[in-house]
Coordinates of C-alpha atoms and ligand atoms in Angstrom, one line a residue:
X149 CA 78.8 76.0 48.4
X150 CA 78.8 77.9 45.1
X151 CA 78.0 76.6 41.6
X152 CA 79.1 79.1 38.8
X153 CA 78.9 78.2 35.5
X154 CA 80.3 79.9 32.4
X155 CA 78.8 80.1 29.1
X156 CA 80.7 79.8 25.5
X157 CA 81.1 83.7 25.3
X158 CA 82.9 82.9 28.7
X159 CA 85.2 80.8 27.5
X160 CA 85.5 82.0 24.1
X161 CA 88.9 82.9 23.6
X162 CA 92.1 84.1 26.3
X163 CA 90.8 87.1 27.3
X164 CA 87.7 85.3 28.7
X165 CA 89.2 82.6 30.0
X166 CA 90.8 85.3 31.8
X167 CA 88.4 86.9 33.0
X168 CA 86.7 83.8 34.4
X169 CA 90.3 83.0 35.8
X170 CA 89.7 86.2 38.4
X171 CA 86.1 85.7 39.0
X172 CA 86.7 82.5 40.1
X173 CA 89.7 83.6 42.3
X174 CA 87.1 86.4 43.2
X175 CA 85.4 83.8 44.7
X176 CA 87.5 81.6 46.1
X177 CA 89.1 84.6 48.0
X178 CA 85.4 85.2 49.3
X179 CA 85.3 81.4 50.0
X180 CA 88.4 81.5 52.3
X181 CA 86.7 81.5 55.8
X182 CA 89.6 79.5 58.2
X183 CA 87.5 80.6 61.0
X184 CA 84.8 78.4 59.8
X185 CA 84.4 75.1 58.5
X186 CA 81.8 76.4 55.5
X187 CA 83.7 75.6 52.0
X188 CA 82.0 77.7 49.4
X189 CA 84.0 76.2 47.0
X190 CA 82.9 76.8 44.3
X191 CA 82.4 74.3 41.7
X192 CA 82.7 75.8 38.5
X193 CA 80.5 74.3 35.2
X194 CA 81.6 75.3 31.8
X195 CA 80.3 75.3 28.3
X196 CA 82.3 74.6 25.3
X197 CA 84.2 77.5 23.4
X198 CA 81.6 80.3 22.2
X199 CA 80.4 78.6 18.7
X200 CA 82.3 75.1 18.8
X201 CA 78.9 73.4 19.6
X202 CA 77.6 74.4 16.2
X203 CA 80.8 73.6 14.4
X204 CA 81.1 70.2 16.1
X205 CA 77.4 69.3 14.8
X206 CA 78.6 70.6 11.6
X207 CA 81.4 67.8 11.1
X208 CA 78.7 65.7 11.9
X209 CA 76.5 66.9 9.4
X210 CA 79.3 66.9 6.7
X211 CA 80.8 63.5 7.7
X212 CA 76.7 62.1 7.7
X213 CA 77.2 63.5 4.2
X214 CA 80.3 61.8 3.0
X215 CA 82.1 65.2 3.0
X216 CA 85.1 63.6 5.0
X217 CA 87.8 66.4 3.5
X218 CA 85.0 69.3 4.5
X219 CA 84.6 67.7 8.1
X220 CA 88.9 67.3 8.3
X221 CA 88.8 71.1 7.7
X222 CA 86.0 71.9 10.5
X223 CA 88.5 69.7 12.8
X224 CA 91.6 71.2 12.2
X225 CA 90.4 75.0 12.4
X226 CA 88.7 73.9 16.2
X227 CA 91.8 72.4 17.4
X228 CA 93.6 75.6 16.0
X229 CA 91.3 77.4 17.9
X230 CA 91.8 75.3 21.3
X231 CA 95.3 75.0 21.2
X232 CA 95.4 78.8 20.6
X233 CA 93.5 79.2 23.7
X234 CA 95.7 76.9 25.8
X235 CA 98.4 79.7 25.3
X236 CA 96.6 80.9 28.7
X237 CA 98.2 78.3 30.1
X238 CA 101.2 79.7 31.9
X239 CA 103.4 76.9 32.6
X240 CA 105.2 74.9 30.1
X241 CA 104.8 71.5 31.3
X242 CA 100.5 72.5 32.2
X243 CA 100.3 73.8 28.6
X244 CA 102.2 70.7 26.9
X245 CA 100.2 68.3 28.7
X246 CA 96.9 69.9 27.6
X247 CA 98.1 70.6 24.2
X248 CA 98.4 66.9 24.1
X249 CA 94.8 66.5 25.4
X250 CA 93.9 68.7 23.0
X251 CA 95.4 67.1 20.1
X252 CA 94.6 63.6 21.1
X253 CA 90.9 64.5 21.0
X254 CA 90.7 65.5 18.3
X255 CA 92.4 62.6 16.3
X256 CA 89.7 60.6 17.9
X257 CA 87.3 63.4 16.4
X258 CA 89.0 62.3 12.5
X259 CA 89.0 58.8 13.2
X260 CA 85.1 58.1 14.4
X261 CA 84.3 61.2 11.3
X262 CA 86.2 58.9 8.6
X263 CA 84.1 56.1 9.8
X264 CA 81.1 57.6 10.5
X265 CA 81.7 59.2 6.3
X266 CA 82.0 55.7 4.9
X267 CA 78.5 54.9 6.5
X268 CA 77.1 58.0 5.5
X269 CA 75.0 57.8 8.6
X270 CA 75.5 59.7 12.4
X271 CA 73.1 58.4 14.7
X272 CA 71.8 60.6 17.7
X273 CA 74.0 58.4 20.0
X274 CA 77.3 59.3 17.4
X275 CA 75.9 63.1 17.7
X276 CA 76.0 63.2 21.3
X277 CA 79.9 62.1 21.2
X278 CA 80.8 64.4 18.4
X279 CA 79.1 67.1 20.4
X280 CA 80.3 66.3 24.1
X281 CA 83.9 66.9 22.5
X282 CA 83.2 70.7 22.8
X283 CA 82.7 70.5 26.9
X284 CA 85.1 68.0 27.3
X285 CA 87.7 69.8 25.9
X286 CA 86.6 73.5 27.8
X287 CA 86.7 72.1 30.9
X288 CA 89.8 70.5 30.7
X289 CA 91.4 73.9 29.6
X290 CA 89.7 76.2 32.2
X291 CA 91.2 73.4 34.6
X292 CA 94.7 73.9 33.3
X293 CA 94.1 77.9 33.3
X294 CA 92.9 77.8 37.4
X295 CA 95.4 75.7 37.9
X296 CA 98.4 77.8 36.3
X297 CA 96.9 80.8 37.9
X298 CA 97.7 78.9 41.2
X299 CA 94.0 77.8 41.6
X300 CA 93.9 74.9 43.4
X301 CA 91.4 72.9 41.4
X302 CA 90.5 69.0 40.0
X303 CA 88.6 68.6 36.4
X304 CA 85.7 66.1 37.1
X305 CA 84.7 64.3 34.1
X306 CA 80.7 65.3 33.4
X307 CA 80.6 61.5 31.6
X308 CA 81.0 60.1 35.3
X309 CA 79.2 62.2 37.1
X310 CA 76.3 63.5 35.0
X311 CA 74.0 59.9 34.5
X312 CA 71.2 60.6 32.4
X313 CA 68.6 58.5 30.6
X314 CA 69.6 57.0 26.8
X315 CA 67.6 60.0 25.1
X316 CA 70.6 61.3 22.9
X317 CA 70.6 65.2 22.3
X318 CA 68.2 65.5 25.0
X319 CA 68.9 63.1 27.8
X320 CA 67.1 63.8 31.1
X321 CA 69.4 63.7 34.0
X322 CA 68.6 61.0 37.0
X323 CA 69.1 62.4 40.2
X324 CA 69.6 60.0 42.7
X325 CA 72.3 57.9 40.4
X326 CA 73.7 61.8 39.9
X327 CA 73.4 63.0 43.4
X328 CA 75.4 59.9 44.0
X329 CA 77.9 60.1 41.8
X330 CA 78.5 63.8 42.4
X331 CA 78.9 63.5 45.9
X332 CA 81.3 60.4 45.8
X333 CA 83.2 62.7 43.6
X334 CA 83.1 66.3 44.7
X335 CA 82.4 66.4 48.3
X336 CA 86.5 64.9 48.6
X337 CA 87.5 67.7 46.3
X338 CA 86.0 70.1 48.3
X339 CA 86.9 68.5 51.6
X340 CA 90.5 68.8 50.4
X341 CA 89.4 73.0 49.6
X342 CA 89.7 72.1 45.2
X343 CA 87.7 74.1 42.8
X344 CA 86.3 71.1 41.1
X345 CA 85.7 71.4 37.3
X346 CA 83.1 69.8 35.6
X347 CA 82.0 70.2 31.3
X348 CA 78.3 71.7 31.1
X349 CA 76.0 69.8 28.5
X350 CA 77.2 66.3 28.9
X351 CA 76.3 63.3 30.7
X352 CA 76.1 59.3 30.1
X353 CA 73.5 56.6 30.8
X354 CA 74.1 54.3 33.5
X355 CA 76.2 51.9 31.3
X356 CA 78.8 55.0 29.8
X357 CA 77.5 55.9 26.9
X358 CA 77.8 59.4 26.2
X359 CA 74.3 61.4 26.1
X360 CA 74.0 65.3 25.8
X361 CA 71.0 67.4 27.9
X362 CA 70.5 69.6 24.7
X363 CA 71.1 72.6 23.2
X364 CA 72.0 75.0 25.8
X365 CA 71.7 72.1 28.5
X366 CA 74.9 74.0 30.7
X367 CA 72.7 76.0 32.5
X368 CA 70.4 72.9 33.6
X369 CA 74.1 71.3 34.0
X370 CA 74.9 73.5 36.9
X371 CA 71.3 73.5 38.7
X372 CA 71.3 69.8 38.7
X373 CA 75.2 69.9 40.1
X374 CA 73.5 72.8 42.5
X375 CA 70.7 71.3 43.9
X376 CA 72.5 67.4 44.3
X377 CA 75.0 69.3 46.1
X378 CA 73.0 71.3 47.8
X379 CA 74.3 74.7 46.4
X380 CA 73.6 78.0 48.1
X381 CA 73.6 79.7 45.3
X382 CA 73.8 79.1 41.5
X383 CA 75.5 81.6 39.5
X384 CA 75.2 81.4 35.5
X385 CA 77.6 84.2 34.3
X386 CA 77.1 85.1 30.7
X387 CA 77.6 87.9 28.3
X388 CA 74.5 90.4 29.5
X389 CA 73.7 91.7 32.4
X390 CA 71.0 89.4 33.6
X391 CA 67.6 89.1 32.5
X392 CA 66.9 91.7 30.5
X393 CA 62.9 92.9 29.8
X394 CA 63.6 91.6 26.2
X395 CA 65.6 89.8 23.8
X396 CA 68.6 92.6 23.3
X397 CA 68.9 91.5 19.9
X398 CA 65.5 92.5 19.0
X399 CA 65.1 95.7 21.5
X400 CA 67.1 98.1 21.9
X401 CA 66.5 99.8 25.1
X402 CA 65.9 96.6 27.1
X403 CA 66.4 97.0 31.1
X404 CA 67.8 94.3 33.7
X405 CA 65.2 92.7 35.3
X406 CA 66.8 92.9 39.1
X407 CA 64.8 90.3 40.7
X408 CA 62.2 87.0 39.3
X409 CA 60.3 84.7 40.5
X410 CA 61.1 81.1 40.3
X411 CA 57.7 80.8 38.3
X412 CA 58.9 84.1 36.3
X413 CA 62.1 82.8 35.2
X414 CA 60.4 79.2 34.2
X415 CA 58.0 81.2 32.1
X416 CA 60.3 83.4 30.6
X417 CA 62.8 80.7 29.9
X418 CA 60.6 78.6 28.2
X419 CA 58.8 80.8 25.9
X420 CA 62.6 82.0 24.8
X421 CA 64.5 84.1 26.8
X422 CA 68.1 81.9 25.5
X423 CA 69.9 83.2 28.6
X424 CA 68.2 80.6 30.7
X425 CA 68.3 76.9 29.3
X426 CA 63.8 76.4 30.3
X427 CA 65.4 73.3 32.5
X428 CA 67.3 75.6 35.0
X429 CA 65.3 76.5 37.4
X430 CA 63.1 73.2 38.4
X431 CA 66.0 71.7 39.9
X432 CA 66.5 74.8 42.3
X433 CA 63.3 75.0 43.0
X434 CA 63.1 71.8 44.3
X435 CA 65.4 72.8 47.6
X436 CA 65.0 76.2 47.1
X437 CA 68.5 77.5 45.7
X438 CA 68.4 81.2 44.4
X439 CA 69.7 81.4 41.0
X440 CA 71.8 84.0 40.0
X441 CA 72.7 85.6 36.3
X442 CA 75.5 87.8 36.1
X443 CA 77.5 89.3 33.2
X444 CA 81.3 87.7 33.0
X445 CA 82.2 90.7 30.8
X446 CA 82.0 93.0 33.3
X447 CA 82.9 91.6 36.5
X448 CA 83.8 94.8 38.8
X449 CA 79.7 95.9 38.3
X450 CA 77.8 92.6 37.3
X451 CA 74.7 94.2 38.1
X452 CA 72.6 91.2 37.9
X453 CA 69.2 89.1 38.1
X454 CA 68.5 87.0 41.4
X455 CA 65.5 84.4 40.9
X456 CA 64.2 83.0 44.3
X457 CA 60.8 81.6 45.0
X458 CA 58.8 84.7 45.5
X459 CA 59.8 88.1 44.7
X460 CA 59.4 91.9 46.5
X461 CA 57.0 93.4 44.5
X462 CA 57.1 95.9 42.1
X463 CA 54.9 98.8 40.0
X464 CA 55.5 97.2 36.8
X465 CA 52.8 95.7 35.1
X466 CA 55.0 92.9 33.3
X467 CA 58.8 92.0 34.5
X468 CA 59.9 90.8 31.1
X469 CA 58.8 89.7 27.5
X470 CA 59.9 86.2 25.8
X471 CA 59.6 85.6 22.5
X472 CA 60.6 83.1 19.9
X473 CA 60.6 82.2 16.3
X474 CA 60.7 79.0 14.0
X475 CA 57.6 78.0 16.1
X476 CA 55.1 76.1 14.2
X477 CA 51.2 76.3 14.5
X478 CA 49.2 73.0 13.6
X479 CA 45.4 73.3 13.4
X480 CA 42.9 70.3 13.6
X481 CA 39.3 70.8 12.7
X482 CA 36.8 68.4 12.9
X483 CA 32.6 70.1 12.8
X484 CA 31.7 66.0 13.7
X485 CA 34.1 65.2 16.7
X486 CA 35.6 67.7 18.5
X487 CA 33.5 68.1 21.5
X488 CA 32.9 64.3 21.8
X489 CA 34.2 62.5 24.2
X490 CA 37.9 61.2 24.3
X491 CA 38.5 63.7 21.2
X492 CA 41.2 66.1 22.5
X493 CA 42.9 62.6 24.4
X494 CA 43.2 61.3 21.3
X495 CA 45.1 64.5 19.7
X496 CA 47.3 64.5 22.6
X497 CA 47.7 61.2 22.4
X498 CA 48.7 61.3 19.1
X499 CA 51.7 64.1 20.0
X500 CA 52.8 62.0 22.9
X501 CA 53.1 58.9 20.4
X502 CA 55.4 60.9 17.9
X503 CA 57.4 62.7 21.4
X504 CA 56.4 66.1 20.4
X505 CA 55.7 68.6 22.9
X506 CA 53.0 71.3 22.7
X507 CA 53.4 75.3 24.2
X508 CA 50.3 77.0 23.5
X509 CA 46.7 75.3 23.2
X510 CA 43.8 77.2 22.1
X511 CA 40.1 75.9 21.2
X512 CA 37.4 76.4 19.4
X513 CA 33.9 74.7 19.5
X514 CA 35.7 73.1 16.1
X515 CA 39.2 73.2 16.4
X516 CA 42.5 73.1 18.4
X517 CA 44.9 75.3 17.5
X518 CA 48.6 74.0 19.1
X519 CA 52.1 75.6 18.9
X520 CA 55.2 73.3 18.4
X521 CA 59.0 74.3 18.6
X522 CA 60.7 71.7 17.0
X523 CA 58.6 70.5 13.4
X524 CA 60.8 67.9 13.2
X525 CA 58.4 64.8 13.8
X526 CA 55.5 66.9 12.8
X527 CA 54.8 65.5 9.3
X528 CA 53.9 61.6 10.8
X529 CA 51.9 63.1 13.6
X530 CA 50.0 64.6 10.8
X531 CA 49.5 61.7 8.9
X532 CA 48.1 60.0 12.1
X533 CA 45.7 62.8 13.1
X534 CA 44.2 63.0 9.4
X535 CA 42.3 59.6 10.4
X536 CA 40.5 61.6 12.8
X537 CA 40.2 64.9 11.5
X538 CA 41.0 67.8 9.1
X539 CA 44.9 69.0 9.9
X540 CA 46.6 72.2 8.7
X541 CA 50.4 73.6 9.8
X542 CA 51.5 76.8 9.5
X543 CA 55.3 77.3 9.3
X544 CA 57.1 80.8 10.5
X545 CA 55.3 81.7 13.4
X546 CA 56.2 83.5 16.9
X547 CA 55.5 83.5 20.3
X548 CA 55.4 86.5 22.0
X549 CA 54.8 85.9 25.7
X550 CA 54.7 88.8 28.3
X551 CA 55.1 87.5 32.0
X552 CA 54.9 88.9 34.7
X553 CA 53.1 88.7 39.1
X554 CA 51.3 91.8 38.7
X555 CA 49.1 90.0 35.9
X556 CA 47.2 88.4 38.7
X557 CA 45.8 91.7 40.2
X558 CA 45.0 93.5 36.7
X559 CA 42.7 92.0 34.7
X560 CA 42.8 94.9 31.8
X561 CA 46.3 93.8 31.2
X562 CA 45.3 91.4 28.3
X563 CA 43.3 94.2 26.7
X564 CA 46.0 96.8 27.0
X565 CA 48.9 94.5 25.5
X566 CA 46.3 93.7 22.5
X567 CA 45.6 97.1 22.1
X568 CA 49.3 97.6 21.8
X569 CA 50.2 95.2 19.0
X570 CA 49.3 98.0 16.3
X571 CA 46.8 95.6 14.7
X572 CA 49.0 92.7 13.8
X573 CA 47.5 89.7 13.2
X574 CA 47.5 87.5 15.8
X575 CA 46.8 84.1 15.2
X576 CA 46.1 82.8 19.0
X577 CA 45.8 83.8 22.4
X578 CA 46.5 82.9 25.6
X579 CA 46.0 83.2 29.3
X580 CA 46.6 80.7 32.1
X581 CA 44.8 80.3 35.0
X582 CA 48.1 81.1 36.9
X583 CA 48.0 84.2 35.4
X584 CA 51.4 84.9 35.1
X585 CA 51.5 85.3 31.3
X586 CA 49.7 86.5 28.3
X587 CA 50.9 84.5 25.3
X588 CA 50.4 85.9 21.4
X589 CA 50.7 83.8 18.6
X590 CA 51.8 85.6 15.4
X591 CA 53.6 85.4 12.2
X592 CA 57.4 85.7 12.8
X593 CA 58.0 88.7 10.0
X594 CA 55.7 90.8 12.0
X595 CA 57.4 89.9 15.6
X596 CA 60.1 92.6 15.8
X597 CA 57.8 95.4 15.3
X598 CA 55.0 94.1 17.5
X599 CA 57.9 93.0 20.0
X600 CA 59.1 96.8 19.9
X601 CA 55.7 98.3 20.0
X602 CA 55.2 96.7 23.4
X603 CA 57.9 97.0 24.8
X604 CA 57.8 100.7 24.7
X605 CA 54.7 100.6 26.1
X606 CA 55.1 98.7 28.9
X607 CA 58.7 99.4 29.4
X608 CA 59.4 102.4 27.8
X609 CA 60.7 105.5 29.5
X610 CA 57.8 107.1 31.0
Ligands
ADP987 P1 75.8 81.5 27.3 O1 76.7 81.2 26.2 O2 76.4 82.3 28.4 O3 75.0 80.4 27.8 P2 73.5 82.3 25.7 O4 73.9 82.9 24.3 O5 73.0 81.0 25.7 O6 74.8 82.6 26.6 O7 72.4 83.3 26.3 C1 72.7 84.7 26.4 C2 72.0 85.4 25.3 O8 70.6 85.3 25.5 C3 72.2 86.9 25.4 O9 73.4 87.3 24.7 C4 71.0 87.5 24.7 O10 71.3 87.8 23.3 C5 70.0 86.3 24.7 N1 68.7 86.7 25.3 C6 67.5 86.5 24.7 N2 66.5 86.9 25.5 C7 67.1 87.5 26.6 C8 66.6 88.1 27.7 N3 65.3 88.3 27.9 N4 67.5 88.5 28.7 C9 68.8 88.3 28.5 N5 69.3 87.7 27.4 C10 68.5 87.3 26.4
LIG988 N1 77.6 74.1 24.2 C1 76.2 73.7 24.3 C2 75.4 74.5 23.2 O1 76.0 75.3 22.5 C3 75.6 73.9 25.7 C4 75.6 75.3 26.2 O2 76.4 76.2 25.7 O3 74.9 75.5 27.2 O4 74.3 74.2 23.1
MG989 MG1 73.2 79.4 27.0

């Protein structure tokens, strides 16, 4: 069985959802085997319209404000937008009934905004239903658009099959209690040869409450629908053509990365590459599914990037370069304490306490230098750590982090990507002993350049 999930630029308006409408059939067509009793399916996982997410969280910003009229306007443009998009909807009686879906949800939207104005107050369990609208809603249209284009299909709702743990906006999926209720709901769909369609992004706890897996959580949606199913392949189609050597919005001539590693692909994911949520690939890994990134906007040639657990190999020095800003870099000193025993528990301990993770770790016989993504608890754990030692942050940094197999037979690779950073500061470094990556902390006004320089080193046309 396939899993093949669409992101918001493949959903974001008719044409789209059109395209998605014959990739699907695409597959379905291949699917059709009635000399065997193999059902490939597939299961399809969508993400909410392209930008809805970060409109949804807007009402709830505006409505956390007391902006009730602001947040009405927000609603009424997105159900403009959805019912506009329901036009794909071929038949009149499909299209009325989802129109009134439509509508319907987002008159619940109004009411729990009005509310949520007068309290002036929207709690991370409130954010996660605001947001889960967006998926909700997507999947229920792509559903109605299969179905009108004579797709047999069946929209599972994610709230019943996705359980998660109560962390709202970044809930952690549980897979046996998943597995469970994934198979007591889709194995008859696909026993009865339905393309089962399921929202990306959302989940509940055990009791029903609504939870969300975080930003760009669809991708992690479908690996964990993939591997509870036991997926043979997990397709994320998207709006480039796979992994790509860089961010295309910094680099110009960035190349498809044809083939990853499972390790690659983690790497990459997590030190930025957006086109992978960093969650995707453990799941696979676990049962060894081969993940698959192909571009929806140009379905006749998708090119494309396979991940599987190990890779042919290949000349290239590096397969790709992450990189991300709005990272911060927190410094703790301390000339007394920091080789004594317990020391660097105790700073960890601290980051645990206050639920921030750490990326990069460097030290010094007097410091720790550690990067973290999300500064949002970052001024308590500073106040704890300053009983133990001197503490600095530094806001508006990058990560630029090169990955890549062949690291592990070339040691000179850590000199040659230093040498080509044109003398940038670099504020840390970093090598793993897996030596799959070389990680370079800098300030994020000097990324693009240093970002360009290196990748016209490394990947430039020789
Ligand atoms: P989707 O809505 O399909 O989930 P995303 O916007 O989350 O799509 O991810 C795709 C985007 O990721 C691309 O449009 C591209 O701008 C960005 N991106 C950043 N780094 C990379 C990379 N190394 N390879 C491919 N895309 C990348
Ligand atoms: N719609 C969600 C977001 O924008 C999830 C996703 O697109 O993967 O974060
Ligand atoms: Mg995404």
């Amino acid at each position: 069985m396939l899993v093949m999930k669409f992101g918001g630029t493949s959903v974001a308006d008719r044409p789209a959802v059109e395209r998605l409408v014959s990739i699907v059939r695409a597959a379905r067509q291949a699917a059709i085997q009635p000399e065997s009793a193999d059902w490939r399916g597939p299961v399809v996982v969508v993400s909410a319209l392209g930008g809805v997410t970060d409109r949804l969280l807007g009402v709830a910003a505006e409505a956390g404000a007391g902006d009730v009229e602001g947040a009405r306007e927000n609603i009424n443009a997105l159900e403009a937008r959805h019912l506009d998009v329901a036009g794909i909807v071929t038949d009149d009686g499909e299209r009325r009934r989802l129109e009134e879906l439509i509508r319907a949800e987002f008159d619940e939207l109004e009411r729990v905004v009005g509310a949520l104005g007068v309290l002036r107050e929207v709690t991370p369990r409130w954010l996660d239903a605001i947001a889960a609208t967006g998926e909700i809603l997507s999947s229920r249209m792509v559903t109605a658009a299969l179905a009108s284009h004579g797709l047999p299909c069946a929209w599972v709702d994610a709230r019943r099959v996705m359980v998660t743990t109560a962390d709202h906006t970044s809930a952690a999926p549980l897979e046996a209690e998943t597995t469970a209720a994934l198979t007591a709901t889709v194995d008859p769909l696909l026993a009865s040869r339905k393309i089962p369609v399921i929202g990306g992004f959302v989940g509940a706890t055990k009791s029903g409450v609504t939870t969300t897996l975080g930003r760009g959580g669809s991708d992690y949606s479908a690996s964990i629908v993939g591997a509870c199913l036991s997926a043979e392949e997990i397709q994320i189609w998207t709006d480039v053509d796979g992994m790509l050597t860089a961010d295309p919005r910094v680099v110009r001539d960035v190349r498809v990365v044809p083939h990853l590693s499972f390790a690659e692909a983690s790497e990459l994911a997590y030190f930025g590459a957006k086109v992978l949520h960093p969650a995707t690939i453990q799941p696979a890994v676990g049962r060894n599914i081969p993940v698959r990134i192909l571009n929806a906007r140009r379905p006749e040639d998708p090119v494309g990037t396979l991940i599987t657990r190990d890779r042919p190999p290949s000349d290239e020095p590096f397969t790709a370069i992450a990189s991300k800003t709005g990272v911060t870099v927190v410094d703790i000193t301390s000339t007394r304490m920091l080789m004594a025993h317990g020391f660097l528990r105790r700073i960890f301990e601290v980051f645990e306490q206050h639920r921030i993770s750490v990326d990069v770790v460097t030290t010094s016989e007097v410091s720790v230098s550690v990067t973290i993504d999300d500064a949002r608890r970052v001024p308590e754990a500073l106040d704890t750590l300053r009983g133990v030692a001197d503490v600095t942050r530094e806001d508006g940094m990058a990560i630029l982090c090169a990955v890549g197999e062949g690291l592990q037979n070339d040691p000179t690779l850590v000199t040659e990507l230093l040498s080509a950073t044109g003398g940038v500061p670099i504020r840390m470094v970093s090598q793993a002993a897996a030596r799959r990556n070389i990680t370079l902390v800098l300030r994020a006004e000097d990324l693009n350049a240093t970002l360009g320089r290196i990748h016209d080193k490394f990947f430039g046309v020789r």
